[in-house]
Amino acid sequence: MANSKLYKGSLNTIILKLLDEGGRMYGYEITQKVKEITKGELKITEGALYPALHKLEAEGLLVVEVAKVDNRLRKYYKLTEQGVKEKTNRLVELEDFIRNMEQLVNPKWTIN
Amino acid sequence: MANSKLYKGSLNTIILKLLDEGGRMYGYEITQKVKEITKGELKITEGALYPALHKLEAEGLLVVEVAKVDNRLRKYYKLTEQGVKEKTNRLVELEDFIRNMEQLVNPKWTIN
DNA sequence: TCTTATGCATAAGAAAATTATGTATATTTA
DNA sequence: TAAATATACATAATTTTCTTATGCATAAGA
């Protein structure tokens, strides 16, 4: 995914959130959107993305809809009802994670 | 490490930062410190911590110093000069990561 | 005395990524 | 127009990092 190992584990959260915003997106579109938003700092690799999409679909969080545009295949994914709920959970987890990491590396106050 | 997969990849950064603050710490102490700072939300497992410490030592980022306290063994770790540099790098990566994630899940502004 | 806390360690397995491929069409550039 | 790049999907082998399950040993508390 990136030069930094920190992104490990965050791909699903990113996918769910982008699909929540975008309504429906296809794989390649997701890679481009992420690159755009992070100004090229985060590049989702295909080897990570496609298996992740398949897994989320198998878990019932996404549904796929195949389309043909300009004679090329596209698989549009969108959140299921369950996917929307899971997205919310993941975002809460992300907020908790960030808060804890901030606290660990840049403690605002200390007891001792 | 935690209920959330997001922490994957962040252990080394946490270790380096805590050692930078604490001067020198031993493994068990690190687990307790992390638990304390995150109010029990993040628990470093021994199966993750000890191999990580050994690896950081093998990479030359840490040095170990064995001590015996109350007839029990302790292995104090501290940053090497290289470890201090690496700590700085990791913290920059962490800041970038957090900034990118914030931007992805909670974009402040959009172009379109 | 039994449980919990302290303190280290490793091995087997799972999860999630990287890296390397593979296929195919469309568009841009030299 | 030929070659390179962009678009669009996919999977397999390997690596990294963690969880889970052990194991050993001493100290302290119930």
mmCIF file of C-alpha atoms (C1' of nucleotides) in Angstrom:
data_model
loop_
_atom_site.group_PDB
_atom_site.id
_atom_site.type_symbol
_atom_site.label_atom_id
_atom_site.label_comp_id
_atom_site.label_asym_id
_atom_site.label_seq_id
_atom_site.Cartn_x
_atom_site.Cartn_y
_atom_site.Cartn_z
ATOM 1 C CA MET A 1 0.000 0.000 0.000
ATOM 2 C CA ALA A 2 2.596 2.516 0.957
ATOM 3 C CA ASN A 3 6.107 3.106 2.130
ATOM 4 C CA SER A 4 4.849 3.040 5.671
ATOM 5 C CA LYS A 5 3.694 -0.135 7.372
ATOM 6 C CA LEU A 6 1.168 1.819 9.350
ATOM 7 C CA TYR A 7 -1.461 1.522 6.642
ATOM 8 C CA LYS A 8 -1.617 -2.202 7.219
ATOM 9 C CA GLY A 9 -5.096 -2.977 8.462
ATOM 10 C CA SER A 10 -6.653 0.271 7.341
ATOM 11 C CA LEU A 11 -7.614 -0.686 3.796
ATOM 12 C CA ASN A 12 -11.069 -2.001 4.647
ATOM 13 C CA THR A 13 -11.902 1.141 6.567
ATOM 14 C CA ILE A 14 -10.801 3.277 3.638
ATOM 15 C CA ILE A 15 -12.874 1.275 1.177
ATOM 16 C CA LEU A 16 -16.004 1.373 3.309
ATOM 17 C CA LYS A 17 -15.709 5.100 3.864
ATOM 18 C CA LEU A 18 -15.103 5.949 0.216
ATOM 19 C CA LEU A 19 -18.029 3.821 -0.902
ATOM 20 C CA ASP A 20 -20.195 5.527 1.684
ATOM 21 C CA GLU A 21 -19.342 8.875 0.168
ATOM 22 C CA GLY A 22 -19.134 7.947 -3.472
ATOM 23 C CA GLY A 23 -22.336 5.931 -3.513
ATOM 24 C CA ARG A 24 -20.771 3.413 -5.822
ATOM 25 C CA MET A 25 -17.247 3.023 -7.076
ATOM 26 C CA TYR A 26 -15.179 0.524 -9.011
ATOM 27 C CA GLY A 27 -11.774 -0.756 -8.039
ATOM 28 C CA TYR A 28 -9.590 1.322 -10.245
ATOM 29 C CA GLU A 29 -11.585 4.395 -9.317
ATOM 30 C CA ILE A 30 -10.838 3.734 -5.643
ATOM 31 C CA THR A 31 -7.091 3.552 -6.265
ATOM 32 C CA GLN A 32 -7.196 6.856 -8.129
ATOM 33 C CA LYS A 33 -9.378 8.566 -5.553
ATOM 34 C CA VAL A 34 -7.053 7.550 -2.728
ATOM 35 C CA LYS A 35 -4.038 8.741 -4.664
ATOM 36 C CA GLU A 36 -5.774 12.039 -5.320
ATOM 37 C CA ILE A 37 -6.914 12.646 -1.762
ATOM 38 C CA THR A 38 -3.525 11.813 -0.256
ATOM 39 C CA LYS A 39 -1.677 13.721 -2.976
ATOM 40 C CA GLY A 40 0.102 10.585 -4.089
ATOM 41 C CA GLU A 41 1.287 9.622 -0.635
ATOM 42 C CA LEU A 42 -0.866 6.520 -0.478
ATOM 43 C CA LYS A 43 -1.077 4.131 -3.374
ATOM 44 C CA ILE A 44 -3.436 1.198 -3.062
ATOM 45 C CA THR A 45 -1.959 -1.784 -4.854
ATOM 46 C CA GLU A 46 -4.170 -4.034 -6.905
ATOM 47 C CA GLY A 47 -2.897 -7.085 -5.087
ATOM 48 C CA ALA A 48 -4.320 -5.669 -1.895
ATOM 49 C CA LEU A 49 -7.433 -4.003 -3.249
ATOM 50 C CA TYR A 50 -9.130 -6.711 -5.271
ATOM 51 C CA PRO A 51 -8.866 -9.471 -2.669
ATOM 52 C CA ALA A 52 -10.136 -6.976 -0.096
ATOM 53 C CA LEU A 53 -13.150 -6.084 -2.228
ATOM 54 C CA HIS A 54 -13.923 -9.757 -2.790
ATOM 55 C CA LYS A 55 -13.711 -10.438 0.917
ATOM 56 C CA LEU A 56 -15.970 -7.540 1.848
ATOM 57 C CA GLU A 57 -18.444 -8.751 -0.737
ATOM 58 C CA ALA A 58 -18.282 -12.304 0.630
ATOM 59 C CA GLU A 59 -18.949 -10.904 4.097
ATOM 60 C CA GLY A 60 -22.060 -9.214 2.830
ATOM 61 C CA LEU A 61 -20.822 -5.670 3.309
ATOM 62 C CA LEU A 62 -20.695 -4.863 -0.385
ATOM 63 C CA VAL A 63 -22.675 -5.734 -3.474
ATOM 64 C CA VAL A 64 -21.248 -5.680 -6.961
ATOM 65 C CA GLU A 65 -22.749 -4.591 -10.236
ATOM 66 C CA VAL A 66 -20.917 -5.267 -13.462
ATOM 67 C CA ALA A 67 -20.893 -2.696 -16.228
ATOM 68 C CA LYS A 68 -19.205 -2.313 -19.575
ATOM 69 C CA VAL A 69 -17.863 1.119 -20.391
ATOM 70 C CA ASP A 70 -15.898 1.816 -23.558
ATOM 71 C CA ASN A 71 -15.695 -1.910 -24.152
ATOM 72 C CA ARG A 72 -13.903 -2.332 -20.822
ATOM 73 C CA LEU A 73 -15.160 -4.114 -17.744
ATOM 74 C CA ARG A 74 -16.040 -2.285 -14.561
ATOM 75 C CA LYS A 75 -17.251 -3.719 -11.295
ATOM 76 C CA TYR A 76 -19.157 -1.168 -9.307
ATOM 77 C CA TYR A 77 -19.324 -1.796 -5.589
ATOM 78 C CA LYS A 78 -21.694 -0.247 -3.108
ATOM 79 C CA LEU A 79 -22.402 -0.704 0.581
ATOM 80 C CA THR A 80 -25.147 -3.000 1.763
ATOM 81 C CA GLU A 81 -27.222 -2.045 4.789
ATOM 82 C CA GLN A 82 -24.836 -4.142 6.861
ATOM 83 C CA GLY A 83 -21.939 -2.430 5.146
ATOM 84 C CA VAL A 84 -23.186 0.956 6.278
ATOM 85 C CA LYS A 85 -23.314 -0.239 9.878
ATOM 86 C CA GLU A 86 -19.880 -1.766 9.656
ATOM 87 C CA LYS A 87 -18.534 1.434 8.142
ATOM 88 C CA THR A 88 -19.726 3.315 11.204
ATOM 89 C CA ASN A 89 -18.043 0.823 13.519
ATOM 90 C CA ARG A 90 -14.794 1.020 11.591
ATOM 91 C CA LEU A 91 -14.779 4.793 11.723
ATOM 92 C CA VAL A 92 -15.264 4.719 15.483
ATOM 93 C CA GLU A 93 -12.377 2.260 15.753
ATOM 94 C CA LEU A 94 -10.245 4.537 13.594
ATOM 95 C CA GLU A 95 -10.992 7.520 15.788
ATOM 96 C CA ASP A 96 -10.113 5.505 18.894
ATOM 97 C CA PHE A 97 -6.942 4.280 17.261
ATOM 98 C CA ILE A 98 -5.834 7.757 16.271
ATOM 99 C CA ARG A 99 -6.639 9.122 19.717
ATOM 100 C CA ASN A 100 -4.626 6.379 21.379
ATOM 101 C CA MET A 101 -1.682 6.827 19.055
ATOM 102 C CA GLU A 102 -1.683 10.579 19.561
ATOM 103 C CA GLN A 103 -1.707 9.977 23.281
ATOM 104 C CA LEU A 104 1.170 7.521 23.016
ATOM 105 C CA VAL A 105 3.470 9.573 20.863
ATOM 106 C CA ASN A 106 2.464 13.046 21.926
ATOM 107 C CA PRO A 107 0.978 12.880 25.404
ATOM 108 C CA LYS A 108 -0.969 16.035 26.250
ATOM 109 C CA TRP A 109 -0.688 15.506 29.972
ATOM 110 C CA THR A 110 1.146 13.157 32.270
ATOM 111 C CA ILE A 111 0.151 11.894 35.679
ATOM 112 C CA ASN A 112 3.683 11.556 36.979
ATOM 113 C CA MET B 1 -2.467 -6.144 20.273
ATOM 114 C CA ALA B 2 -6.047 -4.974 20.261
ATOM 115 C CA ASN B 3 -9.537 -5.629 19.038
ATOM 116 C CA SER B 4 -8.849 -3.367 16.092
ATOM 117 C CA LYS B 5 -6.579 -4.403 13.239
ATOM 118 C CA LEU B 6 -5.500 -0.834 12.798
ATOM 119 C CA TYR B 7 -2.668 -1.192 15.296
ATOM 120 C CA LYS B 8 -0.896 -3.614 12.996
ATOM 121 C CA GLY B 9 2.381 -2.051 12.004
ATOM 122 C CA SER B 10 2.409 0.538 14.760
ATOM 123 C CA LEU B 11 4.159 -1.461 17.473
ATOM 124 C CA ASN B 12 7.691 -0.504 16.477
ATOM 125 C CA THR B 13 6.784 3.159 16.424
ATOM 126 C CA ILE B 14 5.260 2.875 19.882
ATOM 127 C CA ILE B 15 8.312 1.106 21.269
ATOM 128 C CA LEU B 16 10.755 3.609 19.816
ATOM 129 C CA LYS B 17 8.770 6.576 21.100
ATOM 130 C CA LEU B 18 8.357 5.190 24.619
ATOM 131 C CA LEU B 19 12.044 4.373 24.870
ATOM 132 C CA ASP B 20 12.864 7.862 23.683
ATOM 133 C CA GLU B 21 10.835 9.288 26.530
ATOM 134 C CA GLY B 22 11.569 6.743 29.210
ATOM 135 C CA GLY B 23 15.284 6.660 28.617
ATOM 136 C CA ARG B 24 15.342 2.952 29.218
ATOM 137 C CA MET B 25 12.550 0.471 29.745
ATOM 138 C CA TYR B 26 12.092 -3.255 29.994
ATOM 139 C CA GLY B 27 9.506 -5.290 28.152
ATOM 140 C CA TYR B 28 6.955 -5.762 30.859
ATOM 141 C CA GLU B 29 7.211 -2.111 31.726
ATOM 142 C CA ILE B 30 6.339 -1.195 28.156
ATOM 143 C CA THR B 31 3.197 -3.309 28.198
ATOM 144 C CA GLN B 32 2.071 -1.651 31.430
ATOM 145 C CA LYS B 33 2.888 1.834 30.242
ATOM 146 C CA VAL B 34 0.905 1.379 27.057
ATOM 147 C CA LYS B 35 -2.038 -0.018 28.991
ATOM 148 C CA GLU B 36 -1.894 2.950 31.336
ATOM 149 C CA ILE B 37 -1.617 5.616 28.658
ATOM 150 C CA THR B 38 -4.452 4.181 26.583
ATOM 151 C CA LYS B 39 -6.575 3.475 29.652
ATOM 152 C CA GLY B 40 -6.601 -0.228 28.921
ATOM 153 C CA GLU B 41 -7.702 0.183 25.310
ATOM 154 C CA LEU B 42 -4.436 -1.102 23.895
ATOM 155 C CA LYS B 43 -2.792 -4.177 25.309
ATOM 156 C CA ILE B 44 0.553 -5.192 23.884
ATOM 157 C CA THR B 45 0.808 -8.969 23.870
ATOM 158 C CA GLU B 46 4.068 -10.635 24.811
ATOM 159 C CA GLY B 47 4.004 -12.675 21.628
ATOM 160 C CA ALA B 48 4.188 -9.436 19.691
ATOM 161 C CA LEU B 49 6.411 -7.413 21.969
ATOM 162 C CA TYR B 50 9.400 -9.652 22.593
ATOM 163 C CA PRO B 51 10.024 -10.627 18.970
ATOM 164 C CA ALA B 52 9.684 -6.946 18.076
ATOM 165 C CA LEU B 53 12.269 -5.935 20.670
ATOM 166 C CA HIS B 54 14.647 -8.632 19.455
ATOM 167 C CA LYS B 55 14.238 -7.479 15.899
ATOM 168 C CA LEU B 56 14.842 -3.834 16.735
ATOM 169 C CA GLU B 57 17.942 -4.882 18.648
ATOM 170 C CA ALA B 58 19.162 -6.994 15.733
ATOM 171 C CA GLU B 59 18.668 -3.981 13.476
ATOM 172 C CA GLY B 60 20.867 -1.907 15.719
ATOM 173 C CA LEU B 61 18.144 0.450 16.890
ATOM 174 C CA LEU B 62 18.186 -0.763 20.482
ATOM 175 C CA VAL B 63 20.748 -2.004 22.952
ATOM 176 C CA VAL B 64 19.921 -4.250 25.837
ATOM 177 C CA GLU B 65 21.239 -4.306 29.363
ATOM 178 C CA VAL B 66 20.343 -7.159 31.668
ATOM 179 C CA ALA B 67 19.588 -6.514 35.308
ATOM 180 C CA LYS B 68 18.396 -8.551 38.225
ATOM 181 C CA VAL B 69 15.795 -6.951 40.444
ATOM 182 C CA ASP B 70 14.201 -8.818 43.353
ATOM 183 C CA ASN B 71 15.772 -11.991 42.060
ATOM 184 C CA ARG B 72 13.890 -11.568 38.786
ATOM 185 C CA LEU B 73 15.344 -10.884 35.372
ATOM 186 C CA ARG B 74 14.861 -7.618 33.565
ATOM 187 C CA LYS B 75 16.112 -6.615 30.157
ATOM 188 C CA TYR B 76 16.416 -2.892 29.857
ATOM 189 C CA TYR B 77 16.328 -1.535 26.340
ATOM 190 C CA LYS B 78 17.391 1.877 25.180
ATOM 191 C CA LEU B 79 17.728 3.609 21.840
ATOM 192 C CA THR B 80 21.014 3.660 19.998
ATOM 193 C CA GLU B 81 22.025 6.732 18.060
ATOM 194 C CA GLN B 82 20.568 5.082 14.996
ATOM 195 C CA GLY B 83 17.471 4.263 16.997
ATOM 196 C CA VAL B 84 16.935 7.923 17.785
ATOM 197 C CA LYS B 85 17.089 8.782 14.096
ATOM 198 C CA GLU B 86 14.735 5.978 13.203
ATOM 199 C CA LYS B 87 12.339 7.084 15.927
ATOM 200 C CA THR B 88 12.174 10.507 14.316
ATOM 201 C CA ASN B 89 11.459 8.962 10.934
ATOM 202 C CA ARG B 90 8.748 6.743 12.336
ATOM 203 C CA LEU B 91 7.062 9.647 14.063
ATOM 204 C CA VAL B 92 7.022 11.620 10.832
ATOM 205 C CA GLU B 93 5.522 8.611 9.090
ATOM 206 C CA LEU B 94 2.915 8.356 11.814
ATOM 207 C CA GLU B 95 1.977 11.995 11.464
ATOM 208 C CA ASP B 96 1.702 11.596 7.705
ATOM 209 C CA PHE B 97 -0.361 8.475 8.142
ATOM 210 C CA ILE B 98 -2.762 10.130 10.560
ATOM 211 C CA ARG B 99 -3.063 13.189 8.343
ATOM 212 C CA ASN B 100 -3.823 11.038 5.310
ATOM 213 C CA MET B 101 -6.352 8.932 7.169
ATOM 214 C CA GLU B 102 -8.092 11.996 8.531
ATOM 215 C CA GLN B 103 -8.231 13.367 5.026
ATOM 216 C CA LEU B 104 -9.646 10.111 3.685
ATOM 217 C CA VAL B 105 -12.357 9.593 6.250
ATOM 218 C CA ASN B 106 -13.148 13.165 7.114
ATOM 219 C CA PRO B 107 -12.158 15.405 4.227
ATOM 220 C CA LYS B 108 -11.974 19.036 5.250
ATOM 221 C CA TRP B 109 -12.435 20.298 1.757
ATOM 222 C CA THR B 110 -13.270 18.829 -1.626
ATOM 223 C CA ILE B 111 -12.275 20.029 -5.050
ATOM 224 C CA ASN B 112 -15.361 18.727 -6.822
ATOM 225 C "C1'" DT C 1 -2.054 -22.746 49.278
ATOM 226 C "C1'" DC C 2 -3.748 -21.074 45.244
ATOM 227 C "C1'" DT C 3 -4.115 -17.190 42.277
ATOM 228 C "C1'" DT C 4 -2.328 -13.136 40.389
ATOM 229 C "C1'" DA C 5 1.495 -10.332 39.164
ATOM 230 C "C1'" DT C 6 6.041 -9.947 37.380
ATOM 231 C "C1'" DG C 7 9.321 -11.142 33.718
ATOM 232 C "C1'" DC C 8 11.268 -13.505 30.019
ATOM 233 C "C1'" DA C 9 10.743 -16.570 25.616
ATOM 234 C "C1'" DT C 10 9.232 -19.194 21.379
ATOM 235 C "C1'" DA C 11 6.311 -21.839 18.072
ATOM 236 C "C1'" DA C 12 2.180 -22.543 15.175
ATOM 237 C "C1'" DG C 13 -1.101 -20.363 12.710
ATOM 238 C "C1'" DA C 14 -3.876 -16.425 10.778
ATOM 239 C "C1'" DA C 15 -4.399 -12.069 8.564
ATOM 240 C "C1'" DA C 16 -3.133 -8.634 5.493
ATOM 241 C "C1'" DA C 17 -0.142 -6.861 2.865
ATOM 242 C "C1'" DT C 18 3.837 -6.830 -1.182
ATOM 243 C "C1'" DT C 19 5.638 -8.350 -5.301
ATOM 244 C "C1'" DA C 20 5.215 -10.505 -9.477
ATOM 245 C "C1'" DT C 21 2.536 -12.036 -12.847
ATOM 246 C "C1'" DG C 22 -1.341 -12.478 -16.331
ATOM 247 C "C1'" DT C 23 -5.094 -10.861 -19.589
ATOM 248 C "C1'" DA C 24 -7.294 -7.257 -22.340
ATOM 249 C "C1'" DT C 25 -8.735 -2.738 -24.386
ATOM 250 C "C1'" DA C 26 -8.043 2.429 -24.992
ATOM 251 C "C1'" DT C 27 -5.344 6.342 -25.404
ATOM 252 C "C1'" DT C 28 -1.356 9.024 -25.855
ATOM 253 C "C1'" DT C 29 3.254 9.876 -27.472
ATOM 254 C "C1'" DA C 30 7.451 9.438 -30.046
ATOM 255 C "C1'" DT D 1 2.188 3.673 -36.818
ATOM 256 C "C1'" DA D 2 4.614 1.488 -33.288
ATOM 257 C "C1'" DA D 3 5.491 1.697 -28.543
ATOM 258 C "C1'" DA D 4 4.336 3.218 -24.152
ATOM 259 C "C1'" DT D 5 1.068 4.425 -20.853
ATOM 260 C "C1'" DA D 6 -3.504 4.284 -18.855
ATOM 261 C "C1'" DT D 7 -7.518 1.734 -17.766
ATOM 262 C "C1'" DA D 8 -9.544 -2.485 -15.590
ATOM 263 C "C1'" DC D 9 -9.799 -6.791 -13.818
ATOM 264 C "C1'" DA D 10 -7.452 -11.055 -11.367
ATOM 265 C "C1'" DT D 11 -4.502 -14.424 -8.716
ATOM 266 C "C1'" DA D 12 -0.389 -16.849 -6.713
ATOM 267 C "C1'" DA D 13 3.815 -16.940 -3.946
ATOM 268 C "C1'" DT D 14 5.950 -14.827 -0.404
ATOM 269 C "C1'" DT D 15 6.666 -11.702 3.522
ATOM 270 C "C1'" DT D 16 5.457 -9.198 7.549
ATOM 271 C "C1'" DT D 17 3.155 -8.759 11.680
ATOM 272 C "C1'" DC D 18 0.301 -10.150 14.743
ATOM 273 C "C1'" DT D 19 -2.670 -13.704 17.829
ATOM 274 C "C1'" DT D 20 -2.960 -17.638 20.407
ATOM 275 C "C1'" DA D 21 -0.957 -21.039 22.966
ATOM 276 C "C1'" DT D 22 2.535 -22.562 25.391
ATOM 277 C "C1'" DG D 23 6.647 -22.806 28.577
ATOM 278 C "C1'" DC D 24 9.712 -21.508 32.576
ATOM 279 C "C1'" DA D 25 10.527 -19.027 36.887
ATOM 280 C "C1'" DT D 26 10.034 -15.918 41.088
ATOM 281 C "C1'" DA D 27 7.224 -12.676 44.132
ATOM 282 C "C1'" DA D 28 3.240 -11.142 46.300
ATOM 283 C "C1'" DG D 29 -1.389 -11.303 47.852
ATOM 284 C "C1'" DA D 30 -5.837 -13.568 49.101
#
